[in-house]
Structure formats: C-alpha cells, structure tokens
Amino acid sequence: MQGVTVVDHPLVQHKLTIMRDKATSTASFRRLLREISLLLCYEVTRELELTTREIETPMQPMTAPTLEGKKLVFASVLRAGNGLLDGMLDLVPAARVAHVGLYRDHETLEAVEYFFKAPSDLADRLVIVVDPMLATANSAIMAVDKLKERGATNLRFLCLLAAPEGIARFTKAHPDVPVVTASIDEKLNEKGYIVPGLGDAGDRMYGTK
Ligand code: PRP
Ligand code: URA
C-alpha cells in the first residue's frame, strides 16, 4: 500500500500478540507498549537525514555521521499516544513534544478536541504523530489537521494497529503523511472498534474500564 509501512519484525509481532491477549494485565500492557515503541521508533526514523561533524576518537580524528536539522517533534494523541511517547523519548531524549488531546464521541465516532500544545516552530521540524490506534481515522486526521494549521509540513503517523478503513481515509485526507504500523487488522466492527484488535488502548493502558 502506497505510503504505508507494516513493521513485521518478529519481536514486534510477538509483543503485539501478548498485548492483544485479554488476559494480559495493565502493567504488562503498558510495559509492552513501551518496548514496542522503541522498535517502531527505529523504523519511523529510518530515513532521517544525516550530516557529518569532525570529532576525535581516542585513536584519531574522524568525520562522523550525526543527525541533520532541528530536533524532532513527537506529537502524542492523548491519552493512549503517551504509551508510545515514553519509549520514543527513551530513544530520542532531545525530541520536542506536542500534546493533542482528543477523544472519540462514542455515538458519532467523531473526534472531539480538548487540548493542544505544541512547539512554536513546527514548520522547521519533522513531526512524528503517535497514537496506538488508527480506527476510523477521525482522530488521526484531526490531529494532523491541527498540526498542519500550526505550520507542520513534514509529518509521519506512527501507530500500533490500523483498520483498513482507517488507512484508506487517512491516506486520502493526508496523502503526504507516511504511516508506519505494526499491523493492519481485518476491519472495524459496528461500534468502530478494530477487530481482532486489542480493545480500547487507553483503557487497557490505564486500567480505566
Ligand atoms: C482511541 C485511540 C485513538 C482513537 C482512534 O482514543 O487512542 O486516539 O481512539 O479511533 P479513531 O481512529 O476512530 O478516531 P480514545 O478516543 O478512545 O481516547 P483515549 O485515548 O482518551 O481513551
Ligand atoms: N480506539 C481504541 O482504543 N480501540 C479501537 O479498537 C478503536 C479505537
């Protein structure tokens, strides 16, 4: 699928299976999401541009690779995005962070905004939007809309699970934003949940069901 990468690394798939299992505890779910986010972060940053700088090793001077440009921005779609954010920050501690507070109205499945805070210079930075679930894509589309309104032009969307319907809607709304996911599941059910899925990611992370 154009613009969509499925990370089929065995460690990602193994951890995802444990997360899907309804017998998995809240503590294990949170730990696994953090672990998986390291592996997904590795994939979503694979094409970052490098430049070089002069350093001296204990042996001799060398011209060594280093990341080019301004620091990344990780944009977490609250609440569940924070489960990916924590691990991503372990890997890229200097990244800037945006928070986009959205919840799905359970009747309409429309995204409702309740919070937005982002660095002011989004135009100069790669923005990686993180949310474990891409279901109808209403939340992801709105999050990217808001970030673009604030100047972002270079974005990626990282999730754990996607529905085919959500991928289709998101790539149509934002064809310039590549998607990285660990799985494209079978479909959405009549309540807008991904199946087989893993249930409500926020509830499973925080034990709020
Ligand atoms: C979940 C999830 C996404 C959204 C995906 O959040 O984390 O943000 O649903 O669904 P969509 O693609 O149909 O918009 P939710 O609205 O349940 O909020 P929460 O993270 O606060 O639980
Ligand atoms: N949000 C979730 O947390 N899970 C789904 O299956 C769909 C939306």
Coordinates of N, CA and C and ligand atoms in Angstrom, one line a residue:
M1 N 0.8 -1.2 0.0 CA 0.0 0.0 0.0 C 0.9 1.2 0.0
Q2 N 0.6 2.2 -0.9 CA 1.4 3.4 -1.0 C 1.4 4.2 0.3
G3 N 2.6 4.5 0.7 CA 2.8 5.4 1.9 C 2.6 4.7 3.2
V4 N 2.4 3.3 3.2 CA 2.1 2.6 4.5 C 3.2 1.5 4.7
T5 N 3.8 1.5 5.8 CA 4.8 0.5 6.1 C 4.3 -0.3 7.3
V6 N 4.3 -1.7 7.1 CA 3.9 -2.6 8.2 C 5.2 -3.2 8.8
V7 N 5.4 -3.0 10.0 CA 6.7 -3.4 10.7 C 6.5 -4.9 11.1
D8 N 7.0 -5.8 10.3 CA 6.7 -7.2 10.6 C 7.9 -7.9 11.3
H9 N 8.7 -7.1 12.0 CA 9.8 -7.7 12.8 C 9.2 -8.7 13.8
P10 N 9.9 -9.8 14.0 CA 9.4 -10.8 14.9 C 9.2 -10.4 16.3
L11 N 10.0 -9.5 16.8 CA 9.9 -9.1 18.2 C 8.6 -8.2 18.3
V12 N 8.4 -7.4 17.3 CA 7.2 -6.5 17.3 C 5.9 -7.4 17.3
Q13 N 5.9 -8.4 16.4 CA 4.7 -9.2 16.3 C 4.5 -10.1 17.5
H14 N 5.6 -10.5 18.2 CA 5.4 -11.3 19.4 C 4.9 -10.5 20.5
K15 N 5.4 -9.3 20.7 CA 4.9 -8.4 21.8 C 3.5 -8.0 21.5
L16 N 3.2 -7.8 20.2 CA 1.8 -7.3 19.9 C 0.8 -8.4 20.2
T17 N 1.2 -9.7 20.0 CA 0.3 -10.8 20.3 C -0.1 -10.8 21.8
I18 N 1.0 -10.6 22.6 CA 0.7 -10.6 24.1 C -0.2 -9.4 24.5
M19 N 0.0 -8.3 23.8 CA -0.8 -7.1 24.1 C -2.3 -7.4 23.7
R20 N -2.5 -8.1 22.6 CA -3.9 -8.3 22.2 C -4.6 -9.2 23.1
D21 N -3.9 -10.1 23.8 CA -4.5 -11.1 24.7 C -5.2 -10.4 25.8
K22 N -6.5 -10.7 26.0 CA -7.3 -10.0 27.0 C -6.8 -10.4 28.4
A23 N -6.1 -11.5 28.5 CA -5.6 -11.9 29.9 C -4.4 -11.1 30.3
T24 N -3.8 -10.3 29.4 CA -2.6 -9.5 29.8 C -3.0 -8.4 30.7
S25 N -2.2 -8.2 31.8 CA -2.5 -7.2 32.8 C -2.2 -5.8 32.3
T26 N -2.8 -4.8 33.0 CA -2.5 -3.4 32.7 C -1.0 -3.1 32.8
A27 N -0.3 -3.7 33.8 CA 1.1 -3.4 33.9 C 1.9 -4.0 32.8
S28 N 1.5 -5.2 32.4 CA 2.3 -5.8 31.3 C 2.0 -5.1 29.9
F29 N 0.7 -4.7 29.8 CA 0.3 -4.0 28.6 C 1.1 -2.7 28.4
R30 N 1.2 -2.0 29.5 CA 2.0 -0.7 29.5 C 3.5 -0.9 29.2
R31 N 4.0 -2.0 29.8 CA 5.4 -2.2 29.6 C 5.7 -2.7 28.1
L32 N 4.8 -3.5 27.6 CA 5.0 -4.0 26.2 C 4.8 -2.8 25.2
L33 N 3.9 -1.9 25.5 CA 3.7 -0.8 24.6 C 5.0 0.1 24.6
R34 N 5.6 0.2 25.7 CA 6.8 1.0 25.8 C 8.0 0.3 25.0
E35 N 8.0 -1.0 25.2 CA 9.1 -1.8 24.5 C 8.9 -1.7 23.0
I36 N 7.6 -1.9 22.5 CA 7.3 -1.9 21.1 C 7.6 -0.6 20.5
S37 N 7.4 0.5 21.3 CA 7.6 1.8 20.8 C 9.0 2.1 20.4
L38 N 10.0 1.4 21.1 CA 11.4 1.5 20.8 C 11.6 1.0 19.4
L39 N 11.0 -0.2 19.1 CA 11.2 -0.8 17.8 C 10.5 -0.1 16.7
L40 N 9.3 0.5 17.0 CA 8.6 1.2 15.9 C 9.3 2.5 15.7
C41 N 9.9 3.1 16.7 CA 10.6 4.4 16.6 C 11.8 4.2 15.7
Y42 N 12.5 3.1 15.8 CA 13.6 2.7 15.0 C 13.2 2.7 13.5
E43 N 12.0 2.2 13.2 CA 11.5 2.1 11.8 C 11.1 3.5 11.3
V44 N 10.4 4.3 12.1 CA 9.8 5.5 11.6 C 10.9 6.6 11.5
T45 N 12.1 6.4 12.1 CA 13.2 7.3 11.9 C 14.2 6.8 11.0
R46 N 14.0 5.7 10.3 CA 15.0 5.1 9.4 C 15.5 6.0 8.4
E47 N 14.7 7.0 7.9 CA 15.2 7.8 6.8 C 15.5 9.2 7.2
L48 N 15.8 9.4 8.5 CA 16.3 10.7 8.9 C 17.6 11.1 8.2
E49 N 17.7 12.3 7.9 CA 18.9 12.7 7.1 C 20.1 12.9 8.1
L50 N 21.2 12.5 7.6 CA 22.5 12.7 8.3 C 23.4 13.7 7.7
T51 N 24.1 14.4 8.5 CA 25.2 15.2 8.1 C 26.5 14.6 8.8
T52 N 27.6 15.3 8.7 CA 28.8 14.9 9.4 C 29.4 16.0 10.3
R53 N 30.1 15.6 11.2 CA 30.9 16.5 12.0 C 32.3 15.9 12.4
E54 N 33.2 16.9 12.7 CA 34.5 16.4 13.0 C 34.6 16.1 14.5
I55 N 35.1 14.9 14.8 CA 35.3 14.6 16.2 C 36.7 13.9 16.3
E56 N 37.1 13.7 17.5 CA 38.4 13.0 17.7 C 38.1 11.8 18.6
T57 N 38.3 10.6 18.0 CA 38.2 9.4 18.9 C 39.5 9.3 19.7
P58 N 39.6 8.4 20.7 CA 40.8 8.2 21.4 C 42.0 7.9 20.5
M59 N 41.7 7.4 19.2 CA 42.7 6.9 18.3 C 43.1 8.0 17.3
Q60 N 42.1 8.7 16.8 CA 42.5 9.7 15.7 C 41.3 10.6 15.4
P61 N 41.4 11.7 14.6 CA 40.3 12.5 14.2 C 39.5 11.7 13.2
M62 N 38.2 12.0 13.1 CA 37.4 11.4 12.1 C 36.2 12.3 11.7
T63 N 35.7 12.1 10.5 CA 34.4 12.8 10.1 C 33.3 11.8 10.4
A64 N 32.4 12.1 11.3 CA 31.4 11.1 11.8 C 30.0 11.6 11.5
P65 N 29.1 10.6 11.3 CA 27.7 11.0 11.0 C 27.0 11.5 12.2
T66 N 26.1 12.4 12.0 CA 25.2 12.9 13.0 C 23.9 13.4 12.4
L67 N 22.8 13.4 13.2 CA 21.5 13.8 12.6 C 21.6 15.3 12.1
E68 N 20.9 15.5 11.0 CA 20.9 16.8 10.4 C 19.6 17.6 10.9
G69 N 19.7 18.9 10.9 CA 18.5 19.6 11.1 C 18.1 19.8 12.6
K70 N 16.9 20.4 12.8 CA 16.4 20.7 14.1 C 15.9 19.4 14.7
K71 N 15.7 19.4 16.1 CA 15.3 18.3 16.8 C 13.9 17.9 16.3
L72 N 13.6 16.6 16.4 CA 12.3 16.0 16.0 C 11.2 16.5 17.0
V73 N 10.0 16.5 16.5 CA 8.8 16.6 17.4 C 8.0 15.3 17.5
F74 N 7.8 14.8 18.6 CA 6.8 13.7 18.8 C 5.5 14.3 19.2
A75 N 4.4 14.1 18.5 CA 3.1 14.6 18.8 C 2.2 13.5 19.3
S76 N 2.0 13.5 20.6 CA 1.2 12.4 21.2 C -0.3 12.7 21.2
V77 N -1.1 11.8 20.6 CA -2.6 12.0 20.7 C -3.0 11.4 22.0
L78 N -3.5 12.2 22.9 CA -3.9 11.8 24.2 C -5.2 11.0 24.2
R79 N -5.3 10.0 25.1 CA -4.4 9.6 26.1 C -3.4 8.6 25.6
A80 N -3.9 7.7 24.8 CA -3.1 6.5 24.5 C -1.8 6.7 23.8
G81 N -1.7 7.9 23.1 CA -0.4 8.2 22.5 C 0.8 8.2 23.4
N82 N 0.5 8.6 24.7 CA 1.6 8.7 25.7 C 2.3 7.3 25.9
G83 N 1.6 6.3 25.6 CA 2.2 4.9 25.8 C 3.3 4.7 24.8
L84 N 3.1 5.3 23.6 CA 4.2 5.2 22.6 C 5.3 6.3 22.9
L85 N 4.8 7.4 23.3 CA 5.7 8.6 23.5 C 6.8 8.2 24.5
D86 N 6.5 7.6 25.6 CA 7.5 7.3 26.6 C 8.7 6.6 26.1
G87 N 8.4 5.5 25.3 CA 9.5 4.7 24.7 C 10.3 5.5 23.7
M88 N 9.5 6.3 22.9 CA 10.2 7.1 21.8 C 11.2 8.1 22.4
L89 N 10.8 8.6 23.6 CA 11.7 9.6 24.2 C 12.9 8.9 24.9
D90 N 12.7 7.6 25.2 CA 13.9 6.9 25.7 C 15.0 6.9 24.6
L91 N 14.5 6.7 23.3 CA 15.4 6.6 22.2 C 15.9 7.9 21.7
V92 N 15.0 8.9 21.7 CA 15.4 10.3 21.2 C 15.1 11.3 22.3
P93 N 16.0 11.3 23.3 CA 15.6 12.1 24.5 C 15.5 13.6 24.2
A94 N 16.2 14.1 23.2 CA 16.2 15.5 22.9 C 15.0 16.0 22.1
A95 N 14.1 15.0 21.7 CA 12.9 15.4 20.9 C 12.0 16.4 21.6
R96 N 11.4 17.3 20.9 CA 10.4 18.1 21.4 C 9.1 17.4 21.5
V97 N 8.1 17.8 22.3 CA 6.9 17.1 22.4 C 5.7 18.0 22.2
A98 N 4.7 17.5 21.4 CA 3.4 18.2 21.2 C 2.4 17.3 21.9
H99 N 1.4 17.8 22.5 CA 0.2 17.0 23.0 C -1.0 17.5 22.3
V100 N -1.7 16.5 21.8 CA -3.0 16.8 21.1 C -4.1 16.0 21.8
G101 N -4.9 16.7 22.6 CA -5.9 16.0 23.4 C -7.2 15.8 22.6
L102 N -7.5 14.5 22.3 CA -8.7 14.2 21.5 C -9.4 13.0 22.1
Y103 N -10.7 13.0 22.1 CA -11.4 11.7 22.5 C -12.5 11.5 21.4
R104 N -12.8 10.2 21.3 CA -13.9 9.8 20.3 C -15.2 9.9 21.0
D105 N -16.1 10.6 20.3 CA -17.5 10.6 20.8 C -18.0 9.2 20.5
H106 N -18.5 8.5 21.6 CA -18.9 7.1 21.4 C -20.1 6.9 20.5
E107 N -20.9 7.9 20.3 CA -22.1 7.8 19.5 C -21.7 8.1 18.0
T108 N -21.1 9.2 17.8 CA -20.8 9.6 16.4 C -19.5 9.1 15.9
L109 N -18.6 8.7 16.8 CA -17.2 8.4 16.4 C -16.4 9.6 15.9
E110 N -17.0 10.8 16.0 CA -16.2 12.0 15.7 C -15.2 12.2 16.8
A111 N -14.0 12.8 16.4 CA -13.0 13.2 17.3 C -13.4 14.6 17.9
V112 N -13.2 14.7 19.3 CA -13.5 16.0 20.0 C -12.2 16.5 20.6
E113 N -11.8 17.7 20.3 CA -10.6 18.2 20.8 C -10.8 18.8 22.2
Y114 N -9.8 18.6 23.1 CA -9.9 19.2 24.4 C -8.6 19.8 24.9
F115 N -7.5 19.6 24.1 CA -6.2 20.2 24.5 C -5.3 20.2 23.3
F116 N -4.5 21.3 23.2 CA -3.5 21.3 22.1 C -2.3 22.2 22.6
K117 N -1.1 21.6 22.6 CA 0.1 22.4 23.0 C 1.2 21.8 22.2
A118 N 1.9 22.7 21.4 CA 3.0 22.2 20.5 C 4.1 23.3 20.5
P119 N 5.3 22.9 20.2 CA 6.4 23.8 20.0 C 6.0 24.8 18.9
S120 N 6.5 26.1 19.0 CA 6.0 27.1 18.0 C 6.6 26.9 16.6
D121 N 7.8 26.3 16.5 CA 8.4 26.3 15.2 C 8.2 24.9 14.5
L122 N 7.0 24.5 14.4 CA 6.7 23.2 13.8 C 7.2 23.1 12.3
A123 N 7.1 24.3 11.7 CA 7.5 24.3 10.2 C 8.9 23.8 10.0
D124 N 9.8 24.0 10.9 CA 11.2 23.6 10.7 C 11.5 22.2 11.1
R125 N 10.5 21.4 11.5 CA 10.8 20.2 12.2 C 10.1 19.0 11.6
L126 N 10.6 17.8 11.6 CA 9.9 16.6 11.3 C 9.0 16.3 12.5
V127 N 7.7 16.1 12.3 CA 6.7 15.9 13.3 C 6.2 14.4 13.2
I128 N 6.5 13.6 14.2 CA 6.0 12.2 14.2 C 4.8 12.1 15.2
V129 N 3.6 11.9 14.6 CA 2.4 11.8 15.4 C 2.3 10.4 15.8
V130 N 2.0 10.2 17.2 CA 1.9 8.8 17.7 C 0.6 8.6 18.4
D131 N 0.0 7.5 18.0 CA -1.3 7.1 18.6 C -1.4 5.6 18.4
P132 N -1.6 4.7 19.4 CA -1.6 3.3 19.1 C -2.6 2.8 18.1
M133 N -3.8 3.5 18.0 CA -4.9 3.0 17.2 C -5.3 4.0 16.1
L134 N -5.4 3.4 14.9 CA -6.0 4.1 13.7 C -7.2 3.3 13.3
A135 N -8.4 3.8 13.8 CA -9.6 3.0 13.6 C -10.4 3.7 12.5
T136 N -11.3 4.6 12.8 CA -12.0 5.3 11.7 C -11.0 6.3 11.0
A137 N -10.0 6.7 11.8 CA -9.0 7.7 11.4 C -9.5 9.1 11.7
N138 N -10.7 9.3 12.3 CA -11.1 10.7 12.6 C -10.1 11.4 13.5
S139 N -9.6 10.7 14.5 CA -8.7 11.3 15.5 C -7.4 11.6 14.8
A140 N -6.8 10.7 14.0 CA -5.5 10.9 13.3 C -5.7 12.1 12.3
I141 N -6.8 12.1 11.6 CA -6.9 13.2 10.6 C -7.0 14.5 11.3
M142 N -7.8 14.6 12.4 CA -7.9 15.9 13.1 C -6.6 16.3 13.7
A143 N -5.8 15.3 14.3 CA -4.5 15.7 14.9 C -3.6 16.2 13.8
V144 N -3.5 15.6 12.7 CA -2.7 16.1 11.6 C -3.2 17.5 11.1
D145 N -4.5 17.6 11.0 CA -5.1 18.9 10.5 C -4.5 20.0 11.5
K146 N -4.6 19.8 12.8 CA -4.3 20.8 13.8 C -2.8 21.1 13.7
L147 N -2.0 20.1 13.5 CA -0.5 20.3 13.4 C -0.2 21.1 12.1
K148 N -0.9 20.7 11.1 CA -0.6 21.5 9.8 C -1.0 22.9 9.9
E149 N -2.2 23.2 10.6 CA -2.7 24.5 10.8 C -1.6 25.3 11.6
R150 N -0.8 24.6 12.4 CA 0.2 25.3 13.2 C 1.5 25.3 12.5
G151 N 1.5 24.9 11.2 CA 2.8 25.1 10.4 C 3.5 23.9 10.0
A152 N 3.1 22.7 10.6 CA 3.9 21.5 10.2 C 3.7 21.1 8.8
T153 N 4.8 20.8 8.1 CA 4.7 20.4 6.7 C 5.3 19.0 6.5
N154 N 6.1 18.6 7.4 CA 6.9 17.3 7.3 C 6.4 16.4 8.4
L155 N 5.5 15.5 8.1 CA 4.9 14.6 9.2 C 5.0 13.2 8.8
R156 N 5.0 12.3 9.9 CA 4.7 10.9 9.8 C 3.7 10.5 10.8
F157 N 3.0 9.4 10.6 CA 2.0 8.9 11.6 C 2.4 7.5 12.0
L158 N 2.6 7.3 13.3 CA 3.0 6.0 13.8 C 1.9 5.5 14.7
C159 N 1.5 4.2 14.4 CA 0.5 3.6 15.3 C 0.9 2.1 15.4
L160 N 0.1 1.4 16.3 CA 0.4 0.0 16.5 C -0.5 -0.8 15.7
L161 N -1.8 -0.5 15.7 CA -2.8 -1.2 14.9 C -3.6 -0.2 14.0
A162 N -3.9 -0.7 12.8 CA -4.7 0.1 11.9 C -5.8 -0.8 11.3
A163 N -7.0 -0.1 11.1 CA -8.0 -0.8 10.3 C -7.9 -0.4 8.9
P164 N -8.2 -1.3 7.9 CA -8.1 -0.9 6.5 C -8.9 0.3 6.2
E165 N -10.1 0.4 6.8 CA -10.9 1.6 6.6 C -10.2 2.9 7.0
G166 N -9.5 2.8 8.2 CA -8.8 4.0 8.7 C -7.6 4.4 7.8
I167 N -6.9 3.4 7.4 CA -5.8 3.6 6.5 C -6.3 4.3 5.2
A168 N -7.4 3.8 4.6 CA -7.9 4.4 3.4 C -8.3 5.9 3.6
R169 N -9.0 6.1 4.7 CA -9.5 7.5 4.9 C -8.3 8.4 5.2
F170 N -7.3 7.9 6.0 CA -6.2 8.8 6.4 C -5.3 9.1 5.2
T171 N -5.0 8.1 4.4 CA -4.1 8.4 3.3 C -4.8 9.3 2.2
K172 N -6.1 9.2 2.2 CA -6.9 10.1 1.3 C -6.8 11.5 1.8
A173 N -7.0 11.7 3.1 CA -7.0 13.1 3.7 C -5.6 13.7 3.7
H174 N -4.6 12.8 4.0 CA -3.3 13.3 4.2 C -2.3 12.5 3.4
P175 N -2.4 12.5 2.0 CA -1.5 11.6 1.2 C 0.0 11.9 1.4
D176 N 0.3 13.1 1.9 CA 1.7 13.5 2.1 C 2.3 12.9 3.5
V177 N 1.5 12.2 4.3 CA 2.0 11.8 5.6 C 2.1 10.2 5.6
P178 N 3.3 9.7 5.5 CA 3.5 8.3 5.6 C 3.0 7.7 6.9
V179 N 2.5 6.4 6.8 CA 2.0 5.8 8.0 C 2.9 4.6 8.3
V180 N 3.3 4.4 9.6 CA 4.0 3.2 10.0 C 3.2 2.5 11.0
T181 N 2.9 1.2 10.9 CA 2.1 0.5 11.8 C 2.7 -1.0 12.0
A182 N 2.3 -1.6 13.1 CA 2.7 -3.0 13.3 C 1.7 -4.0 12.7
S183 N 0.5 -3.5 12.4 CA -0.5 -4.5 11.8 C -1.6 -3.7 11.2
I184 N -2.1 -4.2 10.1 CA -3.4 -3.8 9.5 C -4.3 -4.9 9.7
D185 N -5.3 -4.7 10.6 CA -6.2 -5.8 11.1 C -7.3 -6.0 10.0
E186 N -8.3 -6.8 10.4 CA -9.3 -7.2 9.4 C -10.2 -6.1 9.1
K187 N -10.8 -5.5 10.1 CA -11.9 -4.5 9.8 C -12.2 -3.7 11.1
L188 N -13.2 -2.8 10.9 CA -13.8 -2.1 12.0 C -15.1 -2.9 12.3
N189 N -15.5 -3.0 13.6 CA -16.8 -3.6 13.9 C -17.9 -2.5 13.8
E190 N -19.1 -2.8 14.2 CA -20.2 -1.9 14.1 C -20.1 -0.7 15.0
K191 N -19.2 -0.9 16.1 CA -19.0 0.2 17.1 C -17.8 1.0 16.8
G192 N -17.1 0.7 15.6 CA -15.9 1.5 15.3 C -14.7 1.0 16.0
Y193 N -14.7 -0.2 16.5 CA -13.5 -0.8 17.1 C -12.8 -1.7 16.1
I194 N -11.5 -1.7 16.2 CA -10.7 -2.6 15.3 C -10.8 -4.0 15.8
V195 N -11.1 -4.9 14.8 CA -11.1 -6.4 15.1 C -10.1 -7.1 14.2
P196 N -9.4 -8.1 14.7 CA -9.5 -8.6 16.1 C -9.0 -7.5 17.1
G197 N -8.1 -6.7 16.8 CA -7.7 -5.5 17.6 C -7.1 -5.9 19.0
L198 N -7.2 -5.0 19.9 CA -6.8 -5.2 21.3 C -7.7 -4.6 22.3
G199 N -8.8 -4.1 21.8 CA -9.8 -3.4 22.7 C -9.5 -1.9 22.7
D200 N -9.9 -1.3 23.8 CA -9.7 0.2 24.0 C -8.3 0.4 24.5
A201 N -7.4 1.0 23.7 CA -6.0 1.1 24.1 C -5.8 1.9 25.4
G202 N -6.6 3.0 25.5 CA -6.4 3.9 26.7 C -6.9 3.2 27.9
D203 N -8.0 2.5 27.8 CA -8.5 1.7 29.0 C -7.5 0.6 29.4
R204 N -6.9 -0.1 28.4 CA -6.0 -1.1 28.7 C -4.7 -0.6 29.3
M205 N -4.3 0.6 28.9 CA -3.1 1.1 29.4 C -3.2 1.6 30.8
Y206 N -4.4 2.2 31.1 CA -4.6 2.9 32.4 C -5.5 2.2 33.3
G207 N -6.1 1.0 32.9 CA -7.0 0.3 33.7 C -8.3 1.0 34.1
T208 N -8.8 1.7 33.1 CA -10.0 2.6 33.4 C -11.3 2.0 32.9
K209 N -11.3 0.7 32.5 CA -12.5 0.1 32.0 C -13.4 -0.2 33.2
Ligands
PRP1 C1 -8.6 6.0 20.9 C2 -7.2 5.9 20.2 C3 -7.3 6.9 19.1 C4 -8.7 6.8 18.7 C5 -8.8 6.0 17.4 O1 -8.6 7.1 21.7 O2 -6.1 6.2 21.1 O3 -7.0 8.3 19.5 O4 -9.4 6.1 19.7 O5 -10.0 6.0 16.9 P1 -10.5 6.7 15.5 O6 -9.4 6.3 14.5 O7 -11.8 6.1 15.2 O8 -10.5 8.2 15.8 P2 -10.0 7.4 22.5 O9 -10.8 8.4 21.8 O10 -10.6 6.2 23.0 O11 -9.4 8.3 23.7 P3 -8.5 7.9 24.9 O12 -7.1 7.6 24.4 O13 -8.5 9.0 25.8 O14 -9.0 6.6 25.6
URA2 N1 -9.8 3.1 19.8 C1 -9.3 2.1 20.5 O1 -8.7 2.3 21.6 N2 -9.5 0.8 20.1 C2 -10.2 0.6 18.9 O2 -10.3 -0.6 18.6 C3 -10.7 1.7 18.2 C4 -10.4 2.9 18.7

